């Protein structure tokens, strides 16, 4: 068994863990980040896409609101490449109490969230699709944020500072020497190899799974409730501004325009197992009804896919039993296991929001520094992430502009998301992954209206070529990808998307017969030949 040595081991490659790794590496600690799947495959890759201004919490939870606006300002500077500055509206629909708007204004002002009431007619000019029954509109600095771009950039910053990132490495156990945590035993999920990572300090940033890792370290009772939320991506940007209902936080009250789609969400239902957040028909129906209240005609618009994410909501094990996850604090929890359990060299950070990931990481690394007796200043609020050095925000027109400049030289592989062959090959080489779903997250491959119908057989051929993988592995990758996409399409099959799914089925089953493509060398030979 090969052993690896490091100063800091961070477990969990979502926003929180990537943020902790970025922070620790930037302070000069030798750092390793491990993630059991691909980066941002947990909640971070399944969230709503909103960089909160804090407006949502201004009435209910002022501390959360203040944290959001504080981080919103910093992230616009240090993570601009992952942010589209859409701005946000809080709107009073016919179903909301107009008097709540006064409380909202007061709350925003108390938390120093820039807020302004504008006339509905002004809002209708900018957002012609929103409900004409809206009676009050407030502007706030909400924005859209791309969780994948953000996390990959944190990983890039980590490696630029000398750190290492191990994706597809699952923690199987926590190593202890007496009362001190000394790293973890991990398994490479692709090769099956198991080895130990010896670390001076270990940070558990596994979101909804944090209780399991804490248990492995011998620190029981870390209860992280799993609050499931579903979201539906609509084919178009029905709006270009984030639209929130001006009311107490509830289900289906936010519509976020992100990249080429707009996303309605979300729900909040407590579930037992964070690995199995299913989507029910009833939830889909309720979400579409809620969308209708913000944008009349929503139900007739084309829905692309639906997915669920799981909020990590920390609950003090000693508190009374809670069944409604909206009653659990949205703030984060940093657990000092030396004080709590008498176990040194180990911290857990969980809960919070993606918007506050950087601040959560800063607090965590500050506490680690204190325990290690190594005071080093945090750099992440001052030094931008590698792709954000120009300070430019993400811009929707970027790919079209690039396409127009190279139209005659570069092949277009994904028409929906305007992905050119050169970008695809570059990412496949950089990521060095044979998993098409990993390439999807990096480029939005197959995420447009056709859901991979026209680009995936092309991309599979290119992956086969670039990765020099055998045809069985390429077939497996294609099949896994299609299976994964189907999960998100199946619960919303109606209208145009049903027609699209039928066409995709003809292409992949009717023409290519993917179900019977050989995915193993043995498949090429009939059973009788093998004897
Ligand atoms: C429906 C929904 C909508 C949301 N919308 C927003 C929003 O719009 N704006 C906002 O600011 N916040 C939003 N949030 C909250 C936000 O998404 C989360 O707080 C945040 O993404 C959590 O990040 P994390 O890194 O802590 O957890 P995760 O992203 O879940 O990362 C934890 C990682 O740990 C890994 N892991 C688990 N066990 C192991 C192991 N044994 N070994 C190795 N790795 C392991 C998992 O695979 C996972 O990738 C939303 C949450 C939900 C559920």
XYZ file of C-alpha atoms and ligand atoms in Angstrom:
584
model
C 0.000 0.000 0.000
C 1.471 3.370 -1.010
C 1.121 6.078 1.608
C 0.878 9.768 0.902
C 1.956 12.519 3.276
C 0.515 16.031 3.560
C -0.025 18.800 6.084
C -3.748 19.300 5.462
C -6.280 16.787 4.173
C -9.660 18.155 3.085
C -12.492 15.670 2.541
C -15.321 16.653 0.162
C -15.022 18.351 -3.220
C -18.088 20.588 -3.126
C -17.921 24.364 -2.755
C -17.049 24.164 0.934
C -14.206 21.627 0.630
C -12.781 23.257 -2.498
C -12.939 26.606 -0.723
C -11.116 25.185 2.306
C -8.451 23.609 0.069
C -7.979 26.891 -1.834
C -7.676 28.836 1.419
C -5.278 26.380 3.110
C -3.066 26.076 0.025
C -3.009 29.862 -0.442
C -1.788 30.210 3.161
C 1.125 27.944 2.267
C -0.070 24.636 3.746
C 0.699 21.504 1.798
C -2.872 20.442 0.970
C -4.721 17.457 -0.491
C -8.409 17.555 -1.423
C -10.222 14.220 -1.850
C -13.637 13.724 -3.411
C -15.353 10.353 -3.844
C -16.788 11.291 -7.271
C -16.085 14.224 -9.566
C -15.802 17.704 -8.064
C -19.178 19.319 -7.354
C -21.109 16.096 -7.829
C -22.820 16.552 -4.474
C -25.155 19.413 -3.572
C -22.918 22.029 -5.178
C -23.591 20.646 -8.649
C -27.305 20.366 -7.899
C -28.146 23.738 -6.422
C -30.261 26.617 -7.695
C -27.493 28.841 -9.037
C -28.240 31.961 -7.007
C -25.594 34.224 -5.550
C -27.741 35.578 -2.752
C -27.830 39.281 -2.035
C -29.238 38.382 1.375
C -32.694 39.705 0.460
C -34.234 36.251 0.911
C -33.221 36.225 4.580
C -33.597 39.952 5.376
C -36.825 39.493 7.337
C -36.423 35.973 8.720
C -32.720 35.654 9.529
C -30.673 38.841 9.622
C -27.378 37.137 10.417
C -27.718 34.974 7.295
C -28.652 38.078 5.272
C -25.580 39.985 6.486
C -23.294 37.051 5.706
C -24.738 36.815 2.192
C -24.291 40.470 1.281
C -20.788 40.496 2.754
C -19.773 37.480 0.660
C -21.714 38.641 -2.390
C -19.475 41.728 -2.494
C -16.274 39.703 -2.091
C -17.178 36.986 -4.610
C -18.002 39.552 -7.268
C -14.328 40.537 -6.966
C -12.561 37.207 -6.499
C -14.831 34.837 -8.445
C -16.202 37.123 -11.162
C -15.645 34.546 -13.913
C -18.264 32.269 -12.324
C -20.826 35.051 -11.836
C -23.326 36.592 -14.221
C -24.418 39.934 -12.871
C -28.120 39.565 -13.584
C -29.405 41.619 -10.659
C -32.496 40.507 -8.783
C -36.093 41.549 -8.215
C -38.274 40.790 -5.217
C -41.832 40.971 -6.506
C -45.228 41.048 -4.799
C -47.499 38.731 -6.799
C -51.292 38.642 -6.337
C -50.728 35.753 -3.873
C -48.403 37.790 -1.609
C -49.162 40.371 1.072
C -48.086 43.839 -0.212
C -47.353 44.917 3.385
C -44.503 42.370 3.517
C -42.659 44.710 1.141
C -42.287 47.271 3.954
C -40.742 44.687 6.277
C -38.513 43.582 3.410
C -37.287 47.146 2.787
C -36.607 47.645 6.467
C -34.757 44.311 6.758
C -32.581 44.981 3.708
C -31.671 48.445 4.952
C -30.808 47.103 8.411
C -28.472 44.538 6.793
C -27.023 47.106 4.369
C -28.299 45.294 1.306
C -28.643 47.841 -1.520
C -32.379 47.915 -2.220
C -34.659 50.157 -4.220
C -38.378 50.048 -4.913
C -39.168 50.576 -8.587
C -42.502 50.833 -10.342
C -43.946 47.582 -11.724
C -44.189 49.224 -15.175
C -40.429 49.808 -15.141
C -39.881 46.146 -14.233
C -42.280 45.003 -17.008
C -40.165 46.881 -19.556
C -37.079 44.905 -18.574
C -38.863 41.635 -17.901
C -41.918 41.547 -20.172
C -42.854 37.964 -19.275
C -43.423 38.453 -15.539
C -46.923 38.484 -14.101
C -48.763 41.758 -14.854
C -50.568 41.417 -11.531
C -47.328 42.160 -9.667
C -47.933 45.194 -7.463
C -44.522 45.958 -5.924
C -40.961 45.416 -7.176
C -37.660 45.837 -5.299
C -34.206 45.597 -6.861
C -31.310 43.889 -5.036
C -27.807 42.745 -6.106
C -28.682 39.055 -6.589
C -26.727 37.300 -9.354
C -26.365 33.906 -11.027
C -23.345 31.801 -10.076
C -22.012 28.708 -11.855
C -21.120 26.178 -9.131
C -19.008 23.999 -11.432
C -16.891 26.887 -12.711
C -16.436 28.077 -9.154
C -15.318 24.727 -7.766
C -12.973 23.941 -10.653
C -11.372 27.327 -10.220
C -10.871 26.720 -6.495
C -9.233 23.400 -7.423
C -7.039 25.176 -9.959
C -6.015 27.736 -7.339
C -5.221 24.872 -4.941
C -2.906 23.186 -7.427
C -1.301 26.507 -8.404
C -0.351 26.844 -4.731
C 1.210 23.376 -4.795
C -1.804 21.413 -3.519
C -3.176 18.160 -4.962
C -6.739 17.237 -5.893
C -7.776 13.570 -5.926
C -11.184 13.087 -7.538
C -12.864 9.660 -7.472
C -11.185 8.926 -4.145
C -13.555 7.827 -1.433
C -12.672 8.068 2.245
C -13.200 4.636 3.778
C -11.961 5.363 7.262
C -10.308 8.014 9.403
C -6.842 7.275 10.816
C -6.292 7.978 14.485
C -3.242 7.868 16.747
C -4.765 7.932 20.226
C -6.890 11.070 20.485
C -5.473 12.666 17.355
C -6.750 12.280 13.788
C -3.869 11.525 11.431
C -5.511 11.447 7.987
C -7.669 8.935 6.167
C -7.734 5.668 4.316
C -9.017 6.174 0.771
C -9.927 4.071 -2.243
C -9.394 5.154 -5.826
C -12.871 4.422 -7.207
C -11.585 4.023 -10.767
C -8.660 1.677 -10.150
C -9.776 0.084 -6.882
C -6.419 0.908 -5.260
C -6.564 1.638 -1.529
C -3.989 3.700 0.349
C -3.519 6.004 3.324
C -3.140 9.752 3.335
C -1.237 10.816 6.446
C -2.024 14.381 7.454
C -1.205 16.731 10.331
C -4.757 18.077 10.148
C -7.968 16.745 8.595
C -11.009 18.796 7.642
C -14.380 17.175 7.063
C -16.285 19.252 4.471
C -18.658 16.584 3.220
C -21.907 18.560 3.443
C -24.896 16.279 3.962
C -22.497 13.330 4.525
C -20.523 15.070 7.301
C -22.121 12.987 10.062
C -20.829 9.764 8.457
C -17.233 11.020 8.269
C -17.427 12.343 11.849
C -18.639 8.890 12.946
C -15.628 7.308 11.219
C -13.400 9.613 13.278
C -15.087 8.474 16.480
C -17.031 11.728 16.906
C -20.670 10.597 17.079
C -23.847 12.672 17.130
C -23.051 15.082 14.272
C -26.529 15.231 12.867
C -26.835 16.746 9.415
C -30.434 16.735 8.226
C -30.868 16.231 4.516
C -33.303 18.826 3.111
C -34.208 17.782 -0.416
C -35.053 20.450 -2.987
C -36.100 19.941 -6.592
C -35.495 22.350 -9.467
C -36.678 22.441 -13.068
C -34.607 23.931 -15.894
C -36.673 25.606 -18.579
C -35.458 25.671 -22.157
C -35.200 29.449 -22.400
C -34.175 32.321 -20.267
C -37.768 33.281 -19.529
C -36.279 36.150 -17.524
C -32.867 37.781 -17.458
C -33.065 38.950 -13.857
C -33.346 36.699 -10.782
C -37.026 36.880 -9.758
C -37.885 36.182 -6.094
C -41.313 36.396 -4.523
C -41.396 39.062 -1.845
C -42.627 36.880 0.963
C -41.260 34.615 3.708
C -39.041 31.895 2.142
C -41.283 29.195 0.687
C -41.314 26.612 -2.097
C -41.040 27.513 -5.778
C -40.495 31.181 -5.129
C -37.305 31.894 -7.105
C -36.613 31.854 -10.843
C -32.901 32.087 -11.717
C -31.631 32.763 -15.250
C -28.379 30.838 -15.534
C -26.334 30.315 -18.674
C -28.804 29.307 -21.425
C -31.719 28.285 -19.189
C -33.872 29.541 -16.339
C -34.372 27.425 -13.245
C -37.432 27.390 -10.996
C -37.038 26.108 -7.464
C -37.205 24.809 -5.005
C -38.771 22.567 -2.358
C -37.522 21.543 1.061
C -38.399 18.076 2.269
C -36.523 16.113 4.876
C -35.208 12.811 3.563
C -33.292 10.000 5.252
C -30.587 9.218 2.712
C -28.776 12.100 0.946
C -27.681 9.642 -1.752
C -31.225 9.040 -2.907
C -33.079 12.281 -3.518
C -35.886 11.171 -5.827
C -38.300 13.450 -7.692
C -42.037 12.857 -7.485
C -44.687 13.865 -10.004
C -46.477 15.866 -7.347
C -43.351 17.960 -6.690
C -42.945 18.637 -10.406
C -46.569 19.738 -10.699
C -46.298 22.058 -7.726
C -43.125 23.600 -9.099
C -44.721 24.264 -12.488
C -47.723 25.857 -10.745
C -45.385 28.085 -8.766
C -43.577 29.077 -11.969
C -46.932 30.026 -13.467
C -47.436 32.588 -10.674
C -44.204 34.365 -11.610
C -44.408 33.961 -15.395
C -47.884 33.279 -16.821
C -47.660 30.576 -19.504
C -44.849 28.844 -17.602
C -46.578 25.482 -17.823
C -46.671 25.735 -21.621
C -42.984 26.614 -21.900
C -40.570 23.784 -22.616
C -39.131 22.159 -19.508
C -35.750 20.521 -20.094
C -35.032 18.475 -17.033
C -35.591 18.181 -13.319
C -33.149 17.284 -10.562
C -32.880 17.277 -6.800
C -30.188 18.444 -4.416
C -29.800 17.927 -0.694
C -29.219 20.775 1.744
C -26.834 19.989 4.555
C -28.682 21.342 7.593
C -26.762 20.922 10.813
C -28.815 20.219 13.870
C -27.560 20.075 17.397
C -28.179 16.468 18.435
C -29.414 17.732 21.795
C -32.128 19.995 20.304
C -35.754 18.853 20.087
C -36.675 16.657 17.129
C -37.353 18.764 14.033
C -39.279 17.557 11.032
C -39.570 20.775 9.034
C -36.165 21.464 7.528
C -37.055 25.120 6.897
C -36.952 25.557 10.689
C -33.315 24.492 10.874
C -30.800 27.331 10.665
C -29.390 28.076 7.215
C -26.217 29.198 8.886
C -23.151 26.987 8.913
C -21.664 24.932 11.731
C -17.943 24.673 12.399
C -17.348 21.847 14.861
C -14.194 21.813 16.927
C -13.844 18.131 17.714
C -11.046 18.800 20.203
C -13.526 20.645 22.449
C -16.591 18.632 21.501
C -15.208 15.072 21.512
C -11.636 15.315 22.823
C -10.341 14.420 19.325
C -7.588 16.722 18.027
C -6.445 17.461 14.462
C -9.971 17.295 13.087
C -12.682 19.849 12.251
C -16.081 19.532 10.591
C -17.579 22.354 8.541
C -21.108 21.893 7.224
C -24.385 23.691 6.514
C -24.458 27.233 5.167
C -24.951 28.191 1.562
C -22.878 28.215 -1.562
C -22.882 32.019 -1.357
C -21.048 31.829 1.976
C -18.587 29.042 1.080
C -15.514 31.320 1.106
C -16.293 32.738 4.533
C -16.940 29.219 5.895
C -13.558 28.139 4.538
C -11.828 31.161 6.068
C -13.283 30.470 9.524
C -12.297 26.810 9.260
C -8.701 27.454 8.242
C -8.424 30.189 10.904
C -9.422 27.634 13.545
C -6.987 25.088 12.128
C -4.159 27.669 12.223
C -4.982 28.435 15.832
C -4.841 24.743 16.780
C -1.622 24.194 14.864
C -0.115 27.334 16.395
C 0.706 28.612 12.895
C -0.823 32.028 12.354
C -1.060 32.776 8.634
C -3.381 35.386 7.137
C -6.249 34.429 4.839
C -5.738 35.474 1.196
C -9.039 34.486 -0.412
C -10.878 37.783 0.014
C -8.036 39.638 -1.695
C -6.522 37.342 -4.324
C -8.896 36.476 -7.166
C -9.273 32.907 -8.393
C -7.145 32.089 -11.468
C -9.939 32.644 -14.052
C -11.185 35.815 -12.372
C -8.005 37.869 -12.526
C -9.456 40.216 -15.176
C -12.445 40.921 -12.904
C -14.822 40.335 -15.829
C -18.207 38.766 -15.136
C -19.408 35.748 -17.066
C -21.285 36.859 -20.193
C -23.918 34.777 -21.961
C -22.794 35.886 -25.422
C -19.207 34.660 -24.984
C -19.541 31.355 -26.868
C -21.449 32.893 -29.751
C -18.766 35.551 -30.110
C -16.072 32.885 -30.150
C -18.076 30.812 -32.623
C -18.514 33.721 -35.012
C -14.773 34.295 -35.073
C -13.855 30.659 -35.844
C -16.945 29.496 -37.732
C -15.058 28.190 -40.756
C -12.132 26.584 -38.942
C -13.742 24.762 -36.040
C -16.382 22.024 -36.085
C -19.488 22.596 -33.973
C -20.117 19.518 -31.832
C -22.939 20.646 -29.542
C -25.298 23.042 -31.318
C -27.406 23.779 -28.235
C -24.514 24.939 -26.044
C -22.236 26.069 -28.914
C -19.350 23.752 -28.038
C -16.657 23.602 -30.673
C -14.446 20.607 -31.317
C -11.281 22.413 -30.152
C -12.846 23.273 -26.742
C -14.106 19.727 -26.358
C -10.705 18.207 -27.148
C -8.964 20.670 -24.848
C -11.230 19.844 -21.906
C -11.036 16.096 -22.563
C -7.248 16.287 -22.517
C -7.109 18.566 -19.456
C -9.636 16.589 -17.423
C -8.142 13.301 -18.561
C -11.460 11.638 -17.773
C -13.158 8.924 -19.770
C -16.491 9.766 -18.158
C -18.677 11.823 -20.475
C -20.655 13.167 -17.544
C -17.457 14.827 -16.219
C -16.998 16.533 -19.597
C -20.649 17.621 -19.467
C -20.122 19.465 -16.196
C -17.031 21.210 -17.475
C -18.626 22.435 -20.718
C -22.408 21.965 -20.380
C -22.141 19.272 -23.051
C -25.550 17.764 -23.794
C -27.353 20.130 -21.448
C -29.394 22.013 -24.050
C -32.807 21.282 -25.582
C -31.749 18.024 -27.293
C -30.275 16.695 -24.008
C -27.418 15.055 -25.896
C -29.489 13.768 -28.831
C -27.235 15.243 -31.505
C -23.910 15.779 -29.758
C -23.334 12.676 -27.688
C -22.494 10.199 -30.435
C -20.066 12.786 -31.854
C -18.557 13.487 -28.442
C -18.180 9.759 -27.752
C -16.189 9.309 -30.963
C -13.946 12.236 -30.069
C -13.465 10.935 -26.524
C -12.510 7.545 -27.948
C -9.904 9.251 -30.099
C -8.519 11.764 -27.580
C -8.390 9.377 -24.643
C -7.230 6.490 -26.820
C -9.694 4.350 -24.935
C -11.020 1.098 -26.352
C -14.421 0.982 -27.989
C -15.943 -0.965 -25.084
C -15.039 1.800 -22.636
C -16.389 4.425 -25.053
C -19.660 2.511 -25.347
C -19.901 2.253 -21.565
C -19.329 5.959 -21.180
C -22.055 6.762 -23.723
C -24.524 4.384 -22.103
C -23.860 5.768 -18.612
C -24.305 9.291 -19.898
C -27.634 8.538 -21.573
C -28.870 6.742 -18.482
C -28.007 9.713 -16.288
C -29.716 12.189 -18.647
C -32.830 10.006 -18.781
C -33.264 10.274 -15.013
C -33.703 14.026 -15.304
C -35.941 13.992 -18.375
C -38.290 11.169 -17.475
C -40.288 13.026 -14.741
C -41.134 15.963 -17.052
C -42.022 14.261 -20.295
C -44.664 16.434 -21.935
C -44.963 18.730 -24.944
C -41.847 19.492 -27.001
C -39.520 17.682 -24.633
C -41.532 14.490 -25.053
C -41.153 14.819 -28.823
C -37.415 15.407 -28.356
C -37.075 12.364 -26.094
C -38.820 10.236 -28.728
C -36.423 11.497 -31.400
C -33.404 10.862 -29.145
C -34.735 7.380 -28.541
C -34.918 6.719 -32.277
C -31.365 7.943 -32.732
C -29.817 6.004 -29.865
C -31.987 2.900 -29.765
C -33.388 2.779 -33.288
C -30.296 3.711 -35.315
C -27.369 3.055 -32.973
C -28.901 0.294 -30.841
C -26.886 1.526 -27.845
C -28.508 -0.942 -25.522
C -26.755 -3.788 -27.320
C -23.412 -2.132 -27.989
C -20.596 -4.238 -26.554
C -19.321 -2.719 -23.315
C -17.002 -5.572 -22.464
C -14.497 -7.451 -24.596
C -16.455 -10.656 -24.000
C -19.579 -9.067 -25.514
C -17.901 -9.234 -28.937
C -17.919 -13.025 -28.847
C -21.022 -15.149 -28.564
C -21.169 -17.304 -25.428
C -20.629 -20.464 -27.524
C -17.218 -19.107 -28.729
C -16.070 -18.472 -25.196
C -16.285 -22.023 -23.867
C -32.121 22.504 -3.761
C -31.030 23.402 -3.268
C -30.882 24.674 -3.789
C -29.865 25.509 -3.303
N -29.715 26.739 -3.857
C -28.756 27.552 -3.413
C -28.558 28.808 -4.030
O -29.220 29.151 -4.994
N -27.585 29.608 -3.534
C -26.799 29.237 -2.488
O -25.957 30.029 -2.082
N -26.933 28.030 -1.898
C -27.890 27.179 -2.348
N -28.046 25.947 -1.795
C -27.132 25.524 -0.732
C -25.803 25.071 -1.338
O -25.984 24.409 -2.545
C -25.063 24.156 -0.388
O -25.028 24.740 0.882
C -23.637 23.902 -0.832
O -23.567 23.552 -2.197
C -23.037 22.803 0.012
O -21.725 22.576 -0.424
P -20.826 21.529 0.317
O -19.492 21.568 -0.311
O -20.874 21.781 1.799
O -21.541 20.134 0.082
P -21.488 19.222 -1.239
O -21.496 20.029 -2.463
O -22.541 18.198 -1.090
O -20.061 18.551 -1.131
C -19.791 17.484 -0.250
C -18.964 16.473 -1.015
O -18.465 15.474 -0.134
C -18.329 14.300 -0.894
N -18.210 13.135 -0.023
C -19.167 12.591 0.759
N -18.682 11.494 1.376
C -17.400 11.344 0.975
C -16.380 10.376 1.248
N -16.594 9.331 2.066
N -15.172 10.524 0.641
C -14.922 11.569 -0.188
N -15.860 12.502 -0.493
C -17.081 12.389 0.082
C -19.614 14.280 -1.729
O -19.497 13.446 -2.864
C -19.776 15.751 -2.076
O -19.266 16.078 -3.359
C -29.017 25.070 -2.278
C -29.153 23.774 -1.781
C -30.139 22.944 -2.293
C -30.267 21.558 -1.792
